[in-house]
Amino acid sequence: MQHAEPTETSLIQAAREARARAYAPYSQFAMGAAVRLEDGAVYQGAVVENVSLGLAMCAERAALFASVCGGPARPTTLVLAAPRTDGRLTYPCGACLQVALELGGPSLRIVVVDADADAGTDDAAATATTVEALLPRGPRKS
């Protein structure tokens, strides 16, 4: 695992802003995400829950799906801002990682941020890795 880069500060802020717009009336587990494309464009996403659980959408997929409308540029960095889970940073679920692999490829940088801490001052508040490291044998398009 690596630390978040100083150049990712604005992307982390975008993910935190998206989190403020999350719709999580059932779990109260608000999550926000932001994705940066090769061309520098940034897209945000927030978790959207539904009483029918299967219709809910994670923040990461919402941001990745929104980025598709930006054109052919590929995602380079995905930030997830979420509360900790059992005291640990929260990482994207398997479905979100599979979509990240499809749209961004194995080298897509994943940054996870403790939404309730100051990532600029707490080394444990943010960390970075890649889709490849989190989903080493995920199904890939040919």
mmCIF file of C-alpha atoms in Angstrom:
data_model
loop_
_atom_site.group_PDB
_atom_site.id
_atom_site.type_symbol
_atom_site.label_atom_id
_atom_site.label_comp_id
_atom_site.label_asym_id
_atom_site.label_seq_id
_atom_site.Cartn_x
_atom_site.Cartn_y
_atom_site.Cartn_z
ATOM 1 C CA MET A 1 0.000 0.000 0.000
ATOM 2 C CA GLN A 2 1.095 3.537 -0.747
ATOM 3 C CA HIS A 3 0.142 6.939 0.590
ATOM 4 C CA ALA A 4 -2.109 9.297 -1.311
ATOM 5 C CA GLU A 5 -0.199 11.752 -3.502
ATOM 6 C CA PRO A 6 -0.345 15.503 -2.787
ATOM 7 C CA THR A 7 -1.736 15.936 -6.323
ATOM 8 C CA GLU A 8 -4.753 13.841 -5.264
ATOM 9 C CA THR A 9 -5.911 16.353 -2.652
ATOM 10 C CA SER A 10 -8.527 17.908 -4.940
ATOM 11 C CA LEU A 11 -9.822 14.469 -5.921
ATOM 12 C CA ILE A 12 -10.102 13.496 -2.258
ATOM 13 C CA GLN A 13 -12.039 16.704 -1.631
ATOM 14 C CA ALA A 14 -14.361 15.921 -4.553
ATOM 15 C CA ALA A 15 -15.064 12.467 -3.072
ATOM 16 C CA ARG A 16 -15.819 14.010 0.311
ATOM 17 C CA GLU A 17 -18.155 16.541 -1.295
ATOM 18 C CA ALA A 18 -19.956 13.708 -3.113
ATOM 19 C CA ARG A 19 -20.310 11.876 0.201
ATOM 20 C CA ALA A 20 -22.268 14.833 1.572
ATOM 21 C CA ARG A 21 -24.888 14.123 -1.107
ATOM 22 C CA ALA A 22 -25.138 10.379 -0.419
ATOM 23 C CA TYR A 23 -28.575 8.835 -0.021
ATOM 24 C CA ALA A 24 -28.170 6.251 2.745
ATOM 25 C CA PRO A 25 -31.360 6.265 4.853
ATOM 26 C CA TYR A 26 -31.143 2.558 5.707
ATOM 27 C CA SER A 27 -27.489 1.946 6.588
ATOM 28 C CA GLN A 28 -26.451 5.529 7.428
ATOM 29 C CA PHE A 29 -23.122 4.508 5.786
ATOM 30 C CA ALA A 30 -22.572 7.527 3.542
ATOM 31 C CA MET A 31 -19.901 7.069 0.869
ATOM 32 C CA GLY A 32 -18.653 9.366 -1.858
ATOM 33 C CA ALA A 33 -16.296 8.786 -4.759
ATOM 34 C CA ALA A 34 -14.482 10.751 -7.417
ATOM 35 C CA VAL A 35 -12.728 9.531 -10.532
ATOM 36 C CA ARG A 36 -10.151 11.387 -12.619
ATOM 37 C CA LEU A 37 -9.787 10.588 -16.316
ATOM 38 C CA GLU A 38 -6.652 10.726 -18.463
ATOM 39 C CA ASP A 39 -7.759 14.101 -19.805
ATOM 40 C CA GLY A 40 -8.081 15.537 -16.272
ATOM 41 C CA ALA A 41 -11.887 15.502 -16.114
ATOM 42 C CA VAL A 42 -13.336 14.583 -12.716
ATOM 43 C CA TYR A 43 -16.640 12.819 -12.086
ATOM 44 C CA GLN A 44 -18.289 12.270 -8.716
ATOM 45 C CA GLY A 45 -20.576 9.589 -7.371
ATOM 46 C CA ALA A 46 -22.424 8.929 -4.129
ATOM 47 C CA VAL A 47 -23.982 5.826 -2.662
ATOM 48 C CA VAL A 48 -27.700 5.595 -3.416
ATOM 49 C CA GLU A 49 -29.624 3.095 -1.308
ATOM 50 C CA ASN A 50 -33.040 1.653 -2.006
ATOM 51 C CA VAL A 51 -35.498 -0.271 0.132
ATOM 52 C CA SER A 52 -34.967 -3.064 -2.409
ATOM 53 C CA LEU A 53 -31.294 -3.714 -1.621
ATOM 54 C CA GLY A 54 -30.421 -5.038 -5.066
ATOM 55 C CA LEU A 55 -31.307 -1.662 -6.563
ATOM 56 C CA ALA A 56 -28.744 0.226 -4.456
ATOM 57 C CA MET A 57 -25.611 1.603 -6.127
ATOM 58 C CA CYS A 58 -22.166 2.086 -4.602
ATOM 59 C CA ALA A 59 -20.488 5.491 -4.879
ATOM 60 C CA GLU A 60 -17.547 4.092 -6.846
ATOM 61 C CA ARG A 61 -19.708 2.604 -9.594
ATOM 62 C CA ALA A 62 -21.827 5.745 -9.737
ATOM 63 C CA ALA A 63 -18.664 7.817 -10.369
ATOM 64 C CA LEU A 64 -17.232 5.321 -12.870
ATOM 65 C CA PHE A 65 -20.511 5.070 -14.787
ATOM 66 C CA ALA A 66 -20.790 8.877 -14.890
ATOM 67 C CA SER A 67 -17.263 9.084 -16.305
ATOM 68 C CA VAL A 68 -18.299 7.046 -19.341
ATOM 69 C CA CYS A 69 -20.339 10.068 -20.486
ATOM 70 C CA GLY A 70 -17.114 12.080 -20.575
ATOM 71 C CA GLY A 71 -15.914 10.363 -23.711
ATOM 72 C CA PRO A 72 -13.207 7.866 -24.488
ATOM 73 C CA ALA A 73 -10.653 8.977 -21.859
ATOM 74 C CA ARG A 74 -9.910 6.202 -19.360
ATOM 75 C CA PRO A 75 -10.036 6.598 -15.585
ATOM 76 C CA THR A 76 -6.599 6.940 -13.958
ATOM 77 C CA THR A 77 -7.518 7.429 -10.295
ATOM 78 C CA LEU A 78 -10.546 6.507 -8.215
ATOM 79 C CA VAL A 79 -10.994 7.888 -4.689
ATOM 80 C CA LEU A 80 -13.451 6.434 -2.176
ATOM 81 C CA ALA A 81 -14.337 8.484 0.912
ATOM 82 C CA ALA A 82 -16.156 6.366 3.479
ATOM 83 C CA PRO A 83 -16.309 5.736 7.206
ATOM 84 C CA ARG A 84 -14.082 2.996 8.515
ATOM 85 C CA THR A 85 -15.406 -0.569 8.660
ATOM 86 C CA ASP A 86 -14.508 -2.403 11.882
ATOM 87 C CA GLY A 87 -11.774 0.185 12.508
ATOM 88 C CA ARG A 88 -10.171 -0.254 9.073
ATOM 89 C CA LEU A 89 -10.281 1.844 5.929
ATOM 90 C CA THR A 90 -13.149 0.824 3.660
ATOM 91 C CA TYR A 91 -12.157 -0.494 0.222
ATOM 92 C CA PRO A 92 -14.336 -0.920 -2.880
ATOM 93 C CA CYS A 93 -16.448 -4.074 -3.012
ATOM 94 C CA GLY A 94 -15.872 -6.782 -5.607
ATOM 95 C CA ALA A 95 -18.520 -5.434 -7.984
ATOM 96 C CA CYS A 96 -16.940 -1.965 -7.905
ATOM 97 C CA LEU A 97 -13.487 -3.430 -8.462
ATOM 98 C CA GLN A 98 -14.749 -5.410 -11.454
ATOM 99 C CA VAL A 99 -16.212 -2.257 -13.028
ATOM 100 C CA ALA A 100 -12.966 -0.391 -12.244
ATOM 101 C CA LEU A 101 -11.004 -3.165 -13.965
ATOM 102 C CA GLU A 102 -13.272 -3.001 -17.012
ATOM 103 C CA LEU A 103 -13.156 0.768 -17.407
ATOM 104 C CA GLY A 104 -9.742 1.695 -16.011
ATOM 105 C CA GLY A 105 -7.673 -1.448 -16.290
ATOM 106 C CA PRO A 106 -5.433 -3.162 -13.757
ATOM 107 C CA SER A 107 -3.222 -0.116 -13.179
ATOM 108 C CA LEU A 108 -6.131 2.137 -12.148
ATOM 109 C CA ARG A 109 -5.036 3.799 -8.909
ATOM 110 C CA ILE A 110 -7.444 3.319 -6.003
ATOM 111 C CA VAL A 111 -7.230 5.753 -3.082
ATOM 112 C CA VAL A 112 -9.304 5.061 0.024
ATOM 113 C CA VAL A 113 -9.897 7.801 2.544
ATOM 114 C CA ASP A 114 -11.285 7.822 6.058
ATOM 115 C CA ALA A 115 -14.129 10.260 5.489
ATOM 116 C CA ASP A 116 -14.113 11.293 9.137
ATOM 117 C CA ALA A 117 -10.381 12.125 9.413
ATOM 118 C CA ASP A 118 -8.133 14.770 7.930
ATOM 119 C CA ALA A 119 -6.207 12.912 5.227
ATOM 120 C CA GLY A 120 -3.712 15.771 5.062
ATOM 121 C CA THR A 121 -2.517 15.308 8.631
ATOM 122 C CA ASP A 122 -3.169 11.659 9.484
ATOM 123 C CA ASP A 123 -0.989 9.168 7.594
ATOM 124 C CA ALA A 124 -3.450 6.401 8.469
ATOM 125 C CA ALA A 125 -6.396 8.369 7.035
ATOM 126 C CA ALA A 126 -5.667 7.565 3.371
ATOM 127 C CA THR A 127 -3.865 4.900 1.411
ATOM 128 C CA ALA A 128 -3.466 3.987 -2.239
ATOM 129 C CA THR A 129 -3.162 0.811 -4.271
ATOM 130 C CA THR A 130 -4.247 -0.476 -7.688
ATOM 131 C CA VAL A 131 -7.108 -2.533 -9.018
ATOM 132 C CA GLU A 132 -4.547 -5.250 -9.866
ATOM 133 C CA ALA A 133 -3.456 -5.498 -6.226
ATOM 134 C CA LEU A 134 -7.043 -5.721 -4.966
ATOM 135 C CA LEU A 135 -8.425 -7.959 -7.737
ATOM 136 C CA PRO A 136 -5.430 -9.880 -9.100
ATOM 137 C CA ARG A 137 -7.400 -12.518 -10.988
ATOM 138 C CA GLY A 138 -10.514 -10.597 -11.954
ATOM 139 C CA PRO A 139 -12.149 -11.451 -15.281
ATOM 140 C CA ARG A 140 -10.813 -9.214 -18.053
ATOM 141 C CA LYS A 141 -11.972 -8.316 -21.505
ATOM 142 C CA SER A 142 -9.789 -9.633 -24.294
#
